[in-house]
Each structure stands twice: as C-alpha cells, then as structure tokens.
CSV table of C-alpha atoms and ligand atoms in Angstrom, one decimal:
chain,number,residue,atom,x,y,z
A,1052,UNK,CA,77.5,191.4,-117.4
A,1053,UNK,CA,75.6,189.5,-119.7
A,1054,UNK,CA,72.1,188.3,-119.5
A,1055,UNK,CA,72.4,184.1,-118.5
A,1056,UNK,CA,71.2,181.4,-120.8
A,1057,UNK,CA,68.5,180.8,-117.7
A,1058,UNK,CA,67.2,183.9,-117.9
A,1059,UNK,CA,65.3,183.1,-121.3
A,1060,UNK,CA,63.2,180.2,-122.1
A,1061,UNK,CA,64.9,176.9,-122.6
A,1062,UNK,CA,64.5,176.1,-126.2
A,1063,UNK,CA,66.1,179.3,-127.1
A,1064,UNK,CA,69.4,179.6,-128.7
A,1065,UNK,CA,72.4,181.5,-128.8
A,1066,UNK,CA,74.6,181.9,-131.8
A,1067,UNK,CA,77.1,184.2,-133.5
A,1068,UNK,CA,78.1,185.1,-137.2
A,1069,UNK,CA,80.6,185.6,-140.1
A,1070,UNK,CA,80.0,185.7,-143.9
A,1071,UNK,CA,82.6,184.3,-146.2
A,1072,UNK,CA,84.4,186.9,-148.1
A,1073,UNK,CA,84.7,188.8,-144.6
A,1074,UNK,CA,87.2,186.1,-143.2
A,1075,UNK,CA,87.7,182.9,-145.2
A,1076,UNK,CA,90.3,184.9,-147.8
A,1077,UNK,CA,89.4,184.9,-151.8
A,1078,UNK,CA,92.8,184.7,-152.9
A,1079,UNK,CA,93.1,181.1,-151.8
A,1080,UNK,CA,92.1,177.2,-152.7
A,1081,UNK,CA,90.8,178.0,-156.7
A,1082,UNK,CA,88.0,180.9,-155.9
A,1083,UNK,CA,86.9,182.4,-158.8
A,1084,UNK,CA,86.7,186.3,-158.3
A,1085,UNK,CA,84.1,188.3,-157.2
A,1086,UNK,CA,82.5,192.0,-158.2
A,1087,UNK,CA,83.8,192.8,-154.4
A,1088,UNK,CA,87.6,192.6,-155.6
A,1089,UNK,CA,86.9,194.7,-158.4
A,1090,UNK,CA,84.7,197.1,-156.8
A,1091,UNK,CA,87.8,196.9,-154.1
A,1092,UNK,CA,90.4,197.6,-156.9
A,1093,UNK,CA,88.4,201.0,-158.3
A,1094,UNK,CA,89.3,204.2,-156.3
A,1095,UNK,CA,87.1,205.8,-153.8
A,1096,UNK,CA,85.4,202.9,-152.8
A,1097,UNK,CA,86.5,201.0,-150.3
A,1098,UNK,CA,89.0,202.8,-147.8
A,1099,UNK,CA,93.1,202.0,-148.2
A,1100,UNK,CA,91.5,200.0,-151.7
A,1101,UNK,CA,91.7,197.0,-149.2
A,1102,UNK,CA,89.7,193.6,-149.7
A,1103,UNK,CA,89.0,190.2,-148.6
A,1104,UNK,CA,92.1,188.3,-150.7
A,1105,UNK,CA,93.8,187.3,-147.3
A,1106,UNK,CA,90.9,188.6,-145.1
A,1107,UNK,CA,91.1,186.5,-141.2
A,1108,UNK,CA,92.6,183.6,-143.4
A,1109,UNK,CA,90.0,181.4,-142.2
A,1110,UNK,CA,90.1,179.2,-145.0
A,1111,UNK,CA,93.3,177.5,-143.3
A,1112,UNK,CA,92.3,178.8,-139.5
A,1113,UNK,CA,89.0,177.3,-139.5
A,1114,UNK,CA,89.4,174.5,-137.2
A,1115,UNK,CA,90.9,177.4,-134.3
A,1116,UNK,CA,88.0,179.4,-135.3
A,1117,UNK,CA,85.4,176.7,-134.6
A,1118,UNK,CA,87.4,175.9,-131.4
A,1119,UNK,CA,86.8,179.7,-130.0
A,1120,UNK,CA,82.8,179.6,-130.9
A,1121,UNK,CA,82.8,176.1,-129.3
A,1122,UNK,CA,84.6,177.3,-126.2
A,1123,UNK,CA,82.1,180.0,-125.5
A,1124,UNK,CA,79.3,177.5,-125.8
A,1125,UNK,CA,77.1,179.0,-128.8
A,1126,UNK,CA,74.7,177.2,-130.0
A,1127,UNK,CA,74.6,178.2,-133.5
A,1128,UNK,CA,77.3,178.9,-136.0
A,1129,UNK,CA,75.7,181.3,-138.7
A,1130,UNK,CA,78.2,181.3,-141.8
A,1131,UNK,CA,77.9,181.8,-145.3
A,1132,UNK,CA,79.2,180.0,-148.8
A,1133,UNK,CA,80.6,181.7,-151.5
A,1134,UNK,CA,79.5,180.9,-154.7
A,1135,UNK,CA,82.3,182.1,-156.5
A,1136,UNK,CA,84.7,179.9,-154.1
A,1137,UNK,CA,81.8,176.8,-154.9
A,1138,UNK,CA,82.0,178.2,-159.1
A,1139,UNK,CA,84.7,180.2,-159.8
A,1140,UNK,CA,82.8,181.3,-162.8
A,1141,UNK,CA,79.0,181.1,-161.2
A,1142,UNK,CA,77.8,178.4,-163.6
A,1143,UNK,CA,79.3,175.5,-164.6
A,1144,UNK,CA,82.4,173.7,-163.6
A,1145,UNK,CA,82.4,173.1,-159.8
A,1146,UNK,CA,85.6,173.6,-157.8
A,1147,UNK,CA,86.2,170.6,-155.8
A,1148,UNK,CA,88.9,172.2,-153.1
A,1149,UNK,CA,85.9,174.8,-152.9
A,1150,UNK,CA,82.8,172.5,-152.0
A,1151,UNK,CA,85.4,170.1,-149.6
A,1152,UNK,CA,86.7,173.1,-147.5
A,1153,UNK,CA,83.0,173.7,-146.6
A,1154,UNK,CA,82.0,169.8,-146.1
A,1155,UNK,CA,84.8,169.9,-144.0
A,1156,UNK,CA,83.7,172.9,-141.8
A,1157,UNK,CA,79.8,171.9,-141.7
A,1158,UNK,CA,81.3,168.5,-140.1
A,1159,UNK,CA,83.7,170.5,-138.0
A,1160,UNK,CA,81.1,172.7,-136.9
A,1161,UNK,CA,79.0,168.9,-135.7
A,1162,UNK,CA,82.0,167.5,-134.3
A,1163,UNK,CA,82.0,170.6,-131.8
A,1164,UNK,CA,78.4,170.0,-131.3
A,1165,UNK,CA,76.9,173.6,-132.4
A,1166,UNK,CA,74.7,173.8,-135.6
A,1167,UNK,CA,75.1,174.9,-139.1
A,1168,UNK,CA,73.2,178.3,-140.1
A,1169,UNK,CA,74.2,178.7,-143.6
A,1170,UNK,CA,73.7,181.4,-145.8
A,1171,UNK,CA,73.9,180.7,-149.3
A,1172,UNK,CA,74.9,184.4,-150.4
A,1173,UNK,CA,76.7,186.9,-148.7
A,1174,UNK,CA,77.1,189.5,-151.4
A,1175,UNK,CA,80.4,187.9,-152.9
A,1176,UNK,CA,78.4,187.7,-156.4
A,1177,UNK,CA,80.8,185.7,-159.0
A,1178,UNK,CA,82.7,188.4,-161.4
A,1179,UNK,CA,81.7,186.3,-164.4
A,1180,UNK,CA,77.8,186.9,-162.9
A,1181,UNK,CA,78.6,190.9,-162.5
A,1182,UNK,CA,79.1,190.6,-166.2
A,1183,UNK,CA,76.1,189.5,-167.4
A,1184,UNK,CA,74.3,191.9,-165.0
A,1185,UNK,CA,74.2,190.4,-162.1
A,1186,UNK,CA,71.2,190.9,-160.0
A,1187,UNK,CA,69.7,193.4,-162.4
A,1188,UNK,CA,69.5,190.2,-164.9
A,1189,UNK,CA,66.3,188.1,-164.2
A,1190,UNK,CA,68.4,185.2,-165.3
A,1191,UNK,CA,70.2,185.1,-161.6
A,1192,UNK,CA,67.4,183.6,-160.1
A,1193,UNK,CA,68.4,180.0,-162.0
A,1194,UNK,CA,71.7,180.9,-162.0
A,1195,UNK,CA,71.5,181.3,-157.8
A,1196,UNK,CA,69.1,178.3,-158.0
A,1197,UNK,CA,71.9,175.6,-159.5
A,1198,UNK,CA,74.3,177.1,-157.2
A,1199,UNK,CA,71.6,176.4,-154.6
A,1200,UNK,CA,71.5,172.5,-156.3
A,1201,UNK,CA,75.2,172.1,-155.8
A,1202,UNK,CA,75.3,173.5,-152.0
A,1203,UNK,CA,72.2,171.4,-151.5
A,1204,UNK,CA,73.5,168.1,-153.0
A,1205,UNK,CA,76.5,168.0,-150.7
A,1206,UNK,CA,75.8,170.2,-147.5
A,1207,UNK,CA,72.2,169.8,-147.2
A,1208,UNK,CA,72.1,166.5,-145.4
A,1209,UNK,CA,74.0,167.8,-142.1
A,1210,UNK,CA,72.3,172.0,-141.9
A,1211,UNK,CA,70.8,172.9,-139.5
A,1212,UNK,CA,69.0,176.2,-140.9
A,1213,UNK,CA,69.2,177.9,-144.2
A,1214,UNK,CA,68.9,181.2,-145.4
A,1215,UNK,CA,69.2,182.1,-149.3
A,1216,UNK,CA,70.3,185.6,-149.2
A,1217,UNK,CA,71.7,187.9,-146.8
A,1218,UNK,CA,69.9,191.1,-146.4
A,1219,UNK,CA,68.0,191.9,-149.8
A,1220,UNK,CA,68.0,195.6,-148.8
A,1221,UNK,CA,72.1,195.9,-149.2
A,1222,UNK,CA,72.1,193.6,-152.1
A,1223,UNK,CA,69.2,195.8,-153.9
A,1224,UNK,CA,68.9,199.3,-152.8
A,1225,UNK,CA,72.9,199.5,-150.8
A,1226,UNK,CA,74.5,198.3,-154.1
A,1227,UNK,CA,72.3,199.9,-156.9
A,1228,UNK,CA,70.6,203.0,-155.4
A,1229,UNK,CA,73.7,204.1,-153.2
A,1230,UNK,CA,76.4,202.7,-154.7
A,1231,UNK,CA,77.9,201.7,-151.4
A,1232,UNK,CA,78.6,198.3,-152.1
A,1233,UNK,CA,79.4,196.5,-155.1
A,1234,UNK,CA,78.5,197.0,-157.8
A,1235,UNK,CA,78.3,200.4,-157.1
A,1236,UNK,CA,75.7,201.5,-159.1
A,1237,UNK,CA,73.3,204.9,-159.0
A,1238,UNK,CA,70.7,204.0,-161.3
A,1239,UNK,CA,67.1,203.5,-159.9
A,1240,UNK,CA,66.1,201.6,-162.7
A,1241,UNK,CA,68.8,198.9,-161.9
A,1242,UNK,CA,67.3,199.0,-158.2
A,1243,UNK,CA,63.9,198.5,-158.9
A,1244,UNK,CA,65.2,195.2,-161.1
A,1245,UNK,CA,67.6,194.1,-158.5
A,1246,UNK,CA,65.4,194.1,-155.4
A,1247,UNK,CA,62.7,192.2,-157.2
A,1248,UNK,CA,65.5,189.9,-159.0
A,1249,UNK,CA,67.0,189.1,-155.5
A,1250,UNK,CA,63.4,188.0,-153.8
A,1251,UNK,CA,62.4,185.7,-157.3
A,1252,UNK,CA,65.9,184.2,-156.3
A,1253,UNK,CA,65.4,183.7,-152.4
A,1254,UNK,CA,62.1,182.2,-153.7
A,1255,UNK,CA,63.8,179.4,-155.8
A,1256,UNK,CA,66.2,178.6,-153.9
A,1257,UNK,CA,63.6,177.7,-151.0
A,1258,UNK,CA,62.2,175.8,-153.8
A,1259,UNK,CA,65.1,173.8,-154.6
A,1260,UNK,CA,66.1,173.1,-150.9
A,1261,UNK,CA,62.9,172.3,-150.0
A,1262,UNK,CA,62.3,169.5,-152.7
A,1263,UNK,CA,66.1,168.6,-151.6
A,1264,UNK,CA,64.3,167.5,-148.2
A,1265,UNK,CA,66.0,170.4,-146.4
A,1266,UNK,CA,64.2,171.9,-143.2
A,1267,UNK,CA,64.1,175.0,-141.2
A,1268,UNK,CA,64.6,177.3,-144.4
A,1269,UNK,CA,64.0,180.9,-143.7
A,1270,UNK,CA,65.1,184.5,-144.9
A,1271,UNK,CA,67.4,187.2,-143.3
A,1272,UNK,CA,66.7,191.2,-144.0
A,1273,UNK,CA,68.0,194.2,-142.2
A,1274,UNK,CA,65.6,196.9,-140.5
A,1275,UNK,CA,67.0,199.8,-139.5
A,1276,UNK,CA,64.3,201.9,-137.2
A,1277,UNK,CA,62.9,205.2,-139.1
A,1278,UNK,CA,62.6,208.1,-136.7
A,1279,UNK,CA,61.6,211.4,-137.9
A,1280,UNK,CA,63.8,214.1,-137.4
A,1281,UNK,CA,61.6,216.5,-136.1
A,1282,UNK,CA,57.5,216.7,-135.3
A,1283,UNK,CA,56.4,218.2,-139.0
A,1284,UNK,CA,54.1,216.0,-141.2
A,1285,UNK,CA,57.2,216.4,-143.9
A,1286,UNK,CA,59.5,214.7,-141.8
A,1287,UNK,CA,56.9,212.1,-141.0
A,1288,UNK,CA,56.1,211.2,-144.7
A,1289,UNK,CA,59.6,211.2,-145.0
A,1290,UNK,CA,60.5,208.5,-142.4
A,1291,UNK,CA,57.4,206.9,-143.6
A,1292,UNK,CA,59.2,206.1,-147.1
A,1293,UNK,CA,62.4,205.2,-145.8
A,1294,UNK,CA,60.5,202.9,-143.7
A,1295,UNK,CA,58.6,201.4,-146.8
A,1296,UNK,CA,61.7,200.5,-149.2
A,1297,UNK,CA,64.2,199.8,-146.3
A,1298,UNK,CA,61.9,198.1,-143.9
A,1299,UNK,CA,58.7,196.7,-145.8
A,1300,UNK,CA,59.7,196.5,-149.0
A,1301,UNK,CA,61.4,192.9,-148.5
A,1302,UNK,CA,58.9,191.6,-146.1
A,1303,UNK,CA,55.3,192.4,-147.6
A,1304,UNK,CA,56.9,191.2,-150.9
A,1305,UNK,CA,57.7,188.0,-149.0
A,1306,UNK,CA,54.7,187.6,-146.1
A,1307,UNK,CA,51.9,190.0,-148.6
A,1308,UNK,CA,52.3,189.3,-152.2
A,1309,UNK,CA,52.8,193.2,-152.6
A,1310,UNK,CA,55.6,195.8,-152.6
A,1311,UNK,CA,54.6,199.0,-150.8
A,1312,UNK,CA,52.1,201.6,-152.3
A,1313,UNK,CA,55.0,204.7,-151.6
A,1314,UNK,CA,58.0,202.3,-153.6
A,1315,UNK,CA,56.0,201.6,-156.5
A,1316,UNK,CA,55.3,205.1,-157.1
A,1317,UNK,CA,58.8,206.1,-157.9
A,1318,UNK,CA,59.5,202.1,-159.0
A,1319,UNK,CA,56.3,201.3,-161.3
A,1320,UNK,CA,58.4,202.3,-164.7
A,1321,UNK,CA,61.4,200.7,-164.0
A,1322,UNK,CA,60.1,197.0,-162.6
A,1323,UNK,CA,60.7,194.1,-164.9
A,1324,UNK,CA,58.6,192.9,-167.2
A,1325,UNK,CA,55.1,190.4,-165.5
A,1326,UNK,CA,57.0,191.5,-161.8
A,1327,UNK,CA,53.5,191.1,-160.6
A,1328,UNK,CA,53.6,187.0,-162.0
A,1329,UNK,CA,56.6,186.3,-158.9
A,1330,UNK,CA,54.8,186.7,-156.0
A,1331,UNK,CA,53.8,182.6,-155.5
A,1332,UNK,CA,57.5,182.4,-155.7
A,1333,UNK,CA,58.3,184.8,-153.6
A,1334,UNK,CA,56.1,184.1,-151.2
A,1335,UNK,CA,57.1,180.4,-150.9
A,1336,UNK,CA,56.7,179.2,-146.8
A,1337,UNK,CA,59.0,179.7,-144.4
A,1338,UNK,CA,59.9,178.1,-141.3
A,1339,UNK,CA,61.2,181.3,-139.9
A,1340,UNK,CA,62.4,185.1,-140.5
A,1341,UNK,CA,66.0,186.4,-139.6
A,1342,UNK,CA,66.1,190.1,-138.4
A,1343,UNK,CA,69.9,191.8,-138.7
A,1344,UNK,CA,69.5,194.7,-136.3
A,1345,UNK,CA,71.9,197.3,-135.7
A,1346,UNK,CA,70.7,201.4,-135.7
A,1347,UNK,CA,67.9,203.4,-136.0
A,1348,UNK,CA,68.0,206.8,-138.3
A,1349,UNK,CA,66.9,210.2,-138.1
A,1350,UNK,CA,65.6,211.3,-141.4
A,1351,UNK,CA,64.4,214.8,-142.3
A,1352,UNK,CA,62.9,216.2,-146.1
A,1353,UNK,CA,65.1,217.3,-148.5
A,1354,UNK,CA,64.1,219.4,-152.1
A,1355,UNK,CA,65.5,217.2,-154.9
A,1356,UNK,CA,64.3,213.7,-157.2
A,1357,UNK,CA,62.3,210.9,-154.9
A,1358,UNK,CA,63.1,209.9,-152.3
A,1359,UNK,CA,64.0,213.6,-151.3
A,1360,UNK,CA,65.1,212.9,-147.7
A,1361,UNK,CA,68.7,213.1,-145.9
A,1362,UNK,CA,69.5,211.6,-142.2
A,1363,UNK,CA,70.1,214.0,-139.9
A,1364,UNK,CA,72.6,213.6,-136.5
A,1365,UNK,CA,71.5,212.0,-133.8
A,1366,UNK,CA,71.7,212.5,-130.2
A,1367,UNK,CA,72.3,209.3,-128.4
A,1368,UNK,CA,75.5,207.6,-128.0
A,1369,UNK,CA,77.1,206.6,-131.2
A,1370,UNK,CA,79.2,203.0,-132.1
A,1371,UNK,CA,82.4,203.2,-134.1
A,1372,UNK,CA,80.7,203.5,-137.4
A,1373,UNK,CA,78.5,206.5,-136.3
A,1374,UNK,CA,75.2,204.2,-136.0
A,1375,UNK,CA,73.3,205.5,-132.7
A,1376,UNK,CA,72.8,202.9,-130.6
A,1377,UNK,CA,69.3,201.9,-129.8
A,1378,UNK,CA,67.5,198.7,-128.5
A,1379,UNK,CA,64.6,200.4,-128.5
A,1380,UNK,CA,64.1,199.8,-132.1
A,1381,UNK,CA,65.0,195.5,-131.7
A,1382,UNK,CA,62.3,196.0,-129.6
A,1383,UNK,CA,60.0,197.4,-132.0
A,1384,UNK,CA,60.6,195.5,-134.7
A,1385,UNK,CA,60.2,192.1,-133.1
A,1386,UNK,CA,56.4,193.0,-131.9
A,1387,UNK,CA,55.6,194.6,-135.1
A,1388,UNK,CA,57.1,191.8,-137.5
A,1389,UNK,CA,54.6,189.6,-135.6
A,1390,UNK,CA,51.9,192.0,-135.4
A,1391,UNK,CA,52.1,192.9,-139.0
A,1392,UNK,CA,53.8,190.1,-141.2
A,1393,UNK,CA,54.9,186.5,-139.0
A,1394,UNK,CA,52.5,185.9,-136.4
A,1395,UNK,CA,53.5,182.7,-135.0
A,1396,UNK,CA,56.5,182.4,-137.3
A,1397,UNK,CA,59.7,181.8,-135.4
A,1398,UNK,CA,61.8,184.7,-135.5
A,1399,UNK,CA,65.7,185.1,-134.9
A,1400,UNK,CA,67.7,188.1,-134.2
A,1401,UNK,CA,70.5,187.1,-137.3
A,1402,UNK,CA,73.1,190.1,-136.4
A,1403,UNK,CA,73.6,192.5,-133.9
A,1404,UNK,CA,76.7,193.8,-132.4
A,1405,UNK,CA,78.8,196.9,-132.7
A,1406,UNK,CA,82.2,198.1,-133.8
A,1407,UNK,CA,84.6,199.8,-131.8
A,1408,UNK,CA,88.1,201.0,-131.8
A,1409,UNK,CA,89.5,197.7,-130.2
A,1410,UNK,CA,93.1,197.5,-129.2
A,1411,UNK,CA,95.2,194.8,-127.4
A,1412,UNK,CA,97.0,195.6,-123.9
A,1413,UNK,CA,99.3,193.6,-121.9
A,1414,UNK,CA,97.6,190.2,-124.4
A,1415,UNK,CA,93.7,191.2,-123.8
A,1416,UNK,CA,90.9,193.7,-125.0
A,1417,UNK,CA,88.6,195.6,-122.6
A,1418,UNK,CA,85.6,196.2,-124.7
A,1419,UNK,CA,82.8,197.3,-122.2
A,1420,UNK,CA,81.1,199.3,-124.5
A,1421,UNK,CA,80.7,196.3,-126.8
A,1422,UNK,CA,78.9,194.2,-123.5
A,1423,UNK,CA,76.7,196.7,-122.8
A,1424,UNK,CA,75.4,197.3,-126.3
A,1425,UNK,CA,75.0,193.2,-126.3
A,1426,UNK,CA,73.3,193.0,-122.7
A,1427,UNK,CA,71.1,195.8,-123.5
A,1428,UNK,CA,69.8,194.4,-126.7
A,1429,UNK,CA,69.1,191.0,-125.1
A,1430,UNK,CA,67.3,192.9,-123.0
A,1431,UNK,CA,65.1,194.0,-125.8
A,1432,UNK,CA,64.8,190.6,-126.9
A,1433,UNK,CA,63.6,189.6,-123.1
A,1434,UNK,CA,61.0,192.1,-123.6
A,1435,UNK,CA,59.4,190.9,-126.6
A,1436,UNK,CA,59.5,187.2,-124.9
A,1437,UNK,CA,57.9,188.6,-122.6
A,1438,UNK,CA,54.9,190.1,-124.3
A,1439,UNK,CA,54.6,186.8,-126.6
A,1440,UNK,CA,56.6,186.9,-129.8
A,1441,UNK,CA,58.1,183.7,-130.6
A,1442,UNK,CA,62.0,185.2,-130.8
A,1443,UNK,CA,63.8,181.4,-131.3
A,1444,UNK,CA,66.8,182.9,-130.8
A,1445,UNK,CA,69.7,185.4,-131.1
A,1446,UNK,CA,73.0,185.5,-133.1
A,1447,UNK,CA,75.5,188.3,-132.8
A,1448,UNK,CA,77.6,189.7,-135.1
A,1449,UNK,CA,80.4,188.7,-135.4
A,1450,UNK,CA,83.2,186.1,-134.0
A,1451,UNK,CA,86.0,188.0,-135.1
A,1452,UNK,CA,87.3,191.2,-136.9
A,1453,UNK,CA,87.0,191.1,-140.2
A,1454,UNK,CA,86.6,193.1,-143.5
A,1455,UNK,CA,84.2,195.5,-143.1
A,1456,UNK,CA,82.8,196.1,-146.5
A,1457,UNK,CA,83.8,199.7,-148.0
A,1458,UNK,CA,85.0,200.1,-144.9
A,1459,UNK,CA,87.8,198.0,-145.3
A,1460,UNK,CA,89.7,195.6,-142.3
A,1461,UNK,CA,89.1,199.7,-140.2
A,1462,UNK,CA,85.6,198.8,-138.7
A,1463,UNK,CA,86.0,195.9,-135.5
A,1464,UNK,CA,82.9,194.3,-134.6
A,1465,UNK,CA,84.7,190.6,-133.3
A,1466,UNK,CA,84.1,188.7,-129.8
A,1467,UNK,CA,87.3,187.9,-131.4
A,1468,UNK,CA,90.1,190.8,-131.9
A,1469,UNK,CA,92.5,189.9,-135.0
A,1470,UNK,CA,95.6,191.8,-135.9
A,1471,UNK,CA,95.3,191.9,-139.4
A,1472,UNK,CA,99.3,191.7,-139.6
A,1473,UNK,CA,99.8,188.6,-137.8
A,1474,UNK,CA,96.2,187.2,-138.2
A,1475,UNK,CA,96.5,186.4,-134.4
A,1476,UNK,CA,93.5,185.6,-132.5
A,1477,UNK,CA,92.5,187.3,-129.0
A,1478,UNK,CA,89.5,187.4,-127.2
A,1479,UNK,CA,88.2,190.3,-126.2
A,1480,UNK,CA,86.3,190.9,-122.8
A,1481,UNK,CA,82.8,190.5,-124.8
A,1482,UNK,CA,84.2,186.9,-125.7
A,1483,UNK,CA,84.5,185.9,-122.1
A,1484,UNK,CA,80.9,187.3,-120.6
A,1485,UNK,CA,79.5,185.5,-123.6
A,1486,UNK,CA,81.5,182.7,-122.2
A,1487,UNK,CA,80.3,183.8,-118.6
A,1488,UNK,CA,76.6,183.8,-119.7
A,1489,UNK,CA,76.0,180.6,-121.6
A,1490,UNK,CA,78.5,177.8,-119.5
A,1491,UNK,CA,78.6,174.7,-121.4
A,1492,UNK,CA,75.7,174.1,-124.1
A,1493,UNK,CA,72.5,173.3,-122.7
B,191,FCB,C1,75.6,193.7,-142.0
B,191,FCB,C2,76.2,192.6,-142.8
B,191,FCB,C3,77.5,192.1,-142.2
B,191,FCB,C4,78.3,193.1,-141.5
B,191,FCB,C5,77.4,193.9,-140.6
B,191,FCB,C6,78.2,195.0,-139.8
B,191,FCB,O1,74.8,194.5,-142.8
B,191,FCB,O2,75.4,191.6,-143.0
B,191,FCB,O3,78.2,191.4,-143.2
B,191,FCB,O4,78.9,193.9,-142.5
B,191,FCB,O5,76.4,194.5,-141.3
C-alpha cells in the first residue's frame, strides 16, 4: 500500500516522468539524429547495440499514454523535448512536424487536466552539435539558448514548470569522465569544460524563459548518497570527494557562486578560460530545485590518478540494476539541500523509482518490490515535511518501460509494463496503488 494523497499536505503534488528519446522513438516525424544513436551504433556501449529509433513509439501512442497518467490521477506530467526532434541539425531550420507533435501533447496533457513539467534537454544532444564539441564547446550555451527561444515561443504560454537540463552530473561527469553515456569520453579535461559548459547553459536558458514571461523555472540534478565503506579517515576523505563533484559540485555552483575546494584541485588546469566570470549566470533565481534520487554508494580508496576511489558492494537489498536501495539517503538530502543550499526554496523529488525484472501473467504484473520501494521513499519525504522542508512535491520515475540508456530496452522501471515487440501497454500492480492512493485529482 501506498501512502494517500491525505496523508501529506494539500498543496502538494504527485507526478510521474519520461524523457524523450526514452519513449517518443527518433526514427520518426523528421528528427534529426542524435550523439545517443551513434554512441548506440559503436560496440560495447550500449547492450544488444539497441537505441531509442522505435523506443515506446510514443510519438504516435501519446494520446493512450496521457490517458494512463490521467487515469491514475497525477498531477504532474514531467516530460522532456528533444532538441534534435525541434532542430534536426541543433541550429537553424526548425522542423515544423517536430514543434506541432509537442504543442499537441502540452494541450493534450491540459485537456486531461494535469500539468506540463518540461525539461528542455534530456541528454539527446543534436549529432550535428556532437560535432562541433558539444558540451565541451562554450558555444552550446547560445546554441541551447535559441533552442530554448524556439521551445519558449510556442510552448511557453501553457507550462506549468520548467527545467533546462536534466541532471548536469550525467551530462558532465557520466558522459566525459566515465564514458557511460554519450559521448563516451575519458578525458578529464573535457569534464571539467563540460560540467561548467552545462551550468552557463541552464543559466541562459532561465534567462531566456524568464524574459519570455515564463514562471516556476527551476533545475533538476541527481544526488546519489556517499557512504564510506569502512570507518578509516581514507575512506572518509574518499566519500567526501565523491560527495563534492557528484553531489555539490552542481549545486554550490548554482545556490554559492563556487565549485568545491576538493574538484578544483584536480579541475583548476583544465576549466575554461574567465570560468570564474559565469557565476551571475549561473546563479540566475530559481523558483525551485528538482532532486532525482535513486541509490546511495559505498566507496572505499583506491592507489591510482585523482579521484583514486572505487565503490565497494553493499549489503542491503539491491534493485534490478544493482543500486541498494535506501530512503534513508532521500531523507538526507532533502534536510541538507535546505540546511545547506535552498532554504525556503520549494523543492521536488524529480525521479525516483526502481527497475525490476517485470513480466506479464495471465494479462497483469505483480510488482511488489516496486510499491514498497515507492511507499518507503514517500515515507522519507513525510519525514522531511515533517521536520519543515518545503518538499512541493514528488514525481516518480517512470510511466512506462523504456530505453534504459547503455542499458538498452533490459532495465524496467515503468508503472506501465511495455513489450517492446508489440509496444503493448499493461499496468503493473504499482500503476493501480498509485491509482489506489491519489483517487481523482484534488
Ligand atoms: C536517471 C535519468 C532517467 C533514467 C533514470 C533511471 O538518471 O534521468 O532518464 O534513466 O535515471
């Protein structure tokens, strides 16, 4: 059982989430491509090579996929636009199919009676963009900010909230560092460019919105909780710095004007030129901050080049992509975001959910593990209510199953189940207690 909408304070919402190139399908209505089908099409990095060209096929479903969020009763629809789908070359020509098919889901999403969360970018960066650099190019920032123009000029009269950028942390250190995502580079240099590059974008493209006259802008960044792997001072310090560029790194740049002491140590000769000019932008006001939770880490020292730390196996129970689950951490990071950074600041809980192994019996999907990790969470969220941080509201991730990254279409995380053969739609048991705990809207 879920928590009930009574059992938190009125004005808070409920939502739940998709990004673009996870379900709408690239291949169709004129989208230009993207560096996630190229870093799809080069072996080793994504599993069975598999990407978003068909995806959910949302792009013709969308009106039975706004039906299912509007039959639970969410509040909030938290979806993203992709730029190269908007301009198929980044900059530029404009592709008219593009732009309609997302006027004509913003006014679906109204006619339903929910609200419009847009992200501008979810990590579908233009191919013709990839080219030039992509983030490690300062010159994104106006490139994102006339995408921004064009999203602004024809969606931004009927949004209800609007985030730039999904989760600087993958675009910056995920994608350049690790070479996880696309583009899948290892080159700390190309980091340290990119995870400033990607905050003096989210800075003008609150700039452009808000001269637009659009309201409730915000930011959304991933924080994954830091727990040291045993009780040394090594493991500590070590914790410590994951803590700094994962965690802080986005945040102080955004609420303190600074990047993190322990970052710019290993950073300092690679930043861009005058870095230390951005921060007015960067710091531009917000009306609130997104948190994507999922996972905490263990992380122990290693000998080797900075950061010199591994993570280490964990004991509690683990979800199907090996993240231990713990609402401890949600917890955590909603007091200390307003301790430390927000203050009064509204805050939302952007993502949370969890995969699992889903399968469809006799038409349905038992997914208890899935409820529990949801109720529990919400229960984390209760807790910080409770003690006086302004959480506005929470969004899970995500409606349906979709393409998970380098993980390919493997990793389920829906409400929703989809067989990615048939594209059919079933709810899972999570879909109905979400059903079962908010009734009609409020
Ligand atoms: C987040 C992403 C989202 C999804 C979930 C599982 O980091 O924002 O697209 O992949 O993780």
């Amino acid at each position: 059982m879920l928590p009930k909408r009574a059992d938190f304070p009125a004005d808070f919402q409920f939502g739940v989430a998709t990004s673009s190139y996870q379900i709408e399908g690239h291949s169709f209505g004129g989208a230009g491509p993207t560096h996630w089908d190229t870093f799809a099409a080069t072996p080793g990095n994504v599993v069975r090579a598999e990407n978003g060209a068909v995806a959910c096929d949302h792009y013709h479903r969308w009106e039975e996929d706004l039906d299912l969020i509007a039959n639970v009763g969410f509040d909030i629809y938290r979806f993203s636009t992709s730029w190269a789908r908007v301009m198929p070359e980044g900059r530029g020509p404009v592709n008219r199919e593009g732009l309609d098919f997302y006027d004509r889901l913003v006014d679906g999403m109204l006619e339903r009676g929910f609200k419009p969360a847009l992200t501008l970018y979810h990590w579908e960066l233009p191919a013709a963009l990839a080219d030039k650099g992509g983030w490690r190019n300062r010159d994104i920032a106006s490139w994102f900010a006339d995408f921004t123009q064009v999203i602004a000029d024809r969606l931004g009269d009927r949004i209800w909230s609007a985030a730039p950028i999904n989760e600087p942390w993958c675009v910056g250190w995920l994608s350049h560092f690790l070479g996880h995502h696309a583009p899948g580079l290892r080159d700390i240099r190309a980091t340290a460019h990119a995870m400033h590059h990607v905050l003096v974008a989210h800075g003008k493209s609150i700039r452009v919105m808000r001269s637009h006259g659009m309201k409730n802008l915000g930011a959304v960044c991933n924080l994954e909780y830091p727990i040291p792997a045993d009780e040394t001072p090594e493991a500590a310090a070590a914790a410590n710095l994951y803590d700094a560029y994962y965690n802080r790194f986005f945040v102080e740049g955004i609420f303190k004007g600074r990047y993190p002491q322990e970052v710019m140590e290993a950073f300092a000769p690679h930043m861009p030129h005058n870095w230390e000019d951005d921060f007015a932008l960067i710091g531009e006001k917000l009306d609130w901050l997104g948190l994507n939770y999922y996972t905490c880490k263990r992380i122990a020292p290693t000998e080797g080049p900075w950061p010199a730390h591994h993570e280490v196996d964990g004991p509690l129970p683990k979800t199907a992509m090996g993240w231990e689950i713990y609402p401890e951490g949600l917890y955590q990071f909603l007091t200390r975001l307003k301790r430390e950074y927000t203050g009064d600041l509204p805050l939302y809980v952007t993502e949370n959910g969890m995969a699992a192994p889903d399968v469809v019996e006799d038409g349905k999907v038992e997914d208890p593990h899935r409820i529990a990790y949801y109720r529990d969470h919400l229960a984390a969220v209760q807790r910080a209510i409770a003690e006086g941080v302004p959480v506005k509201g929470y969004i899970g991730w995500s409606l349906m199953d979709n393409y998970e990254w380098a993980l390919g279409y493997e990793k389920r995380f829906g409400l929703v189940h989809v067989d990615f053969d048939s594209l059919q739609r079933t709810p899972k048991a999570s879909y109905l207690a979400w059903k079962d705990a908010l009734g009609s809207r409020g």
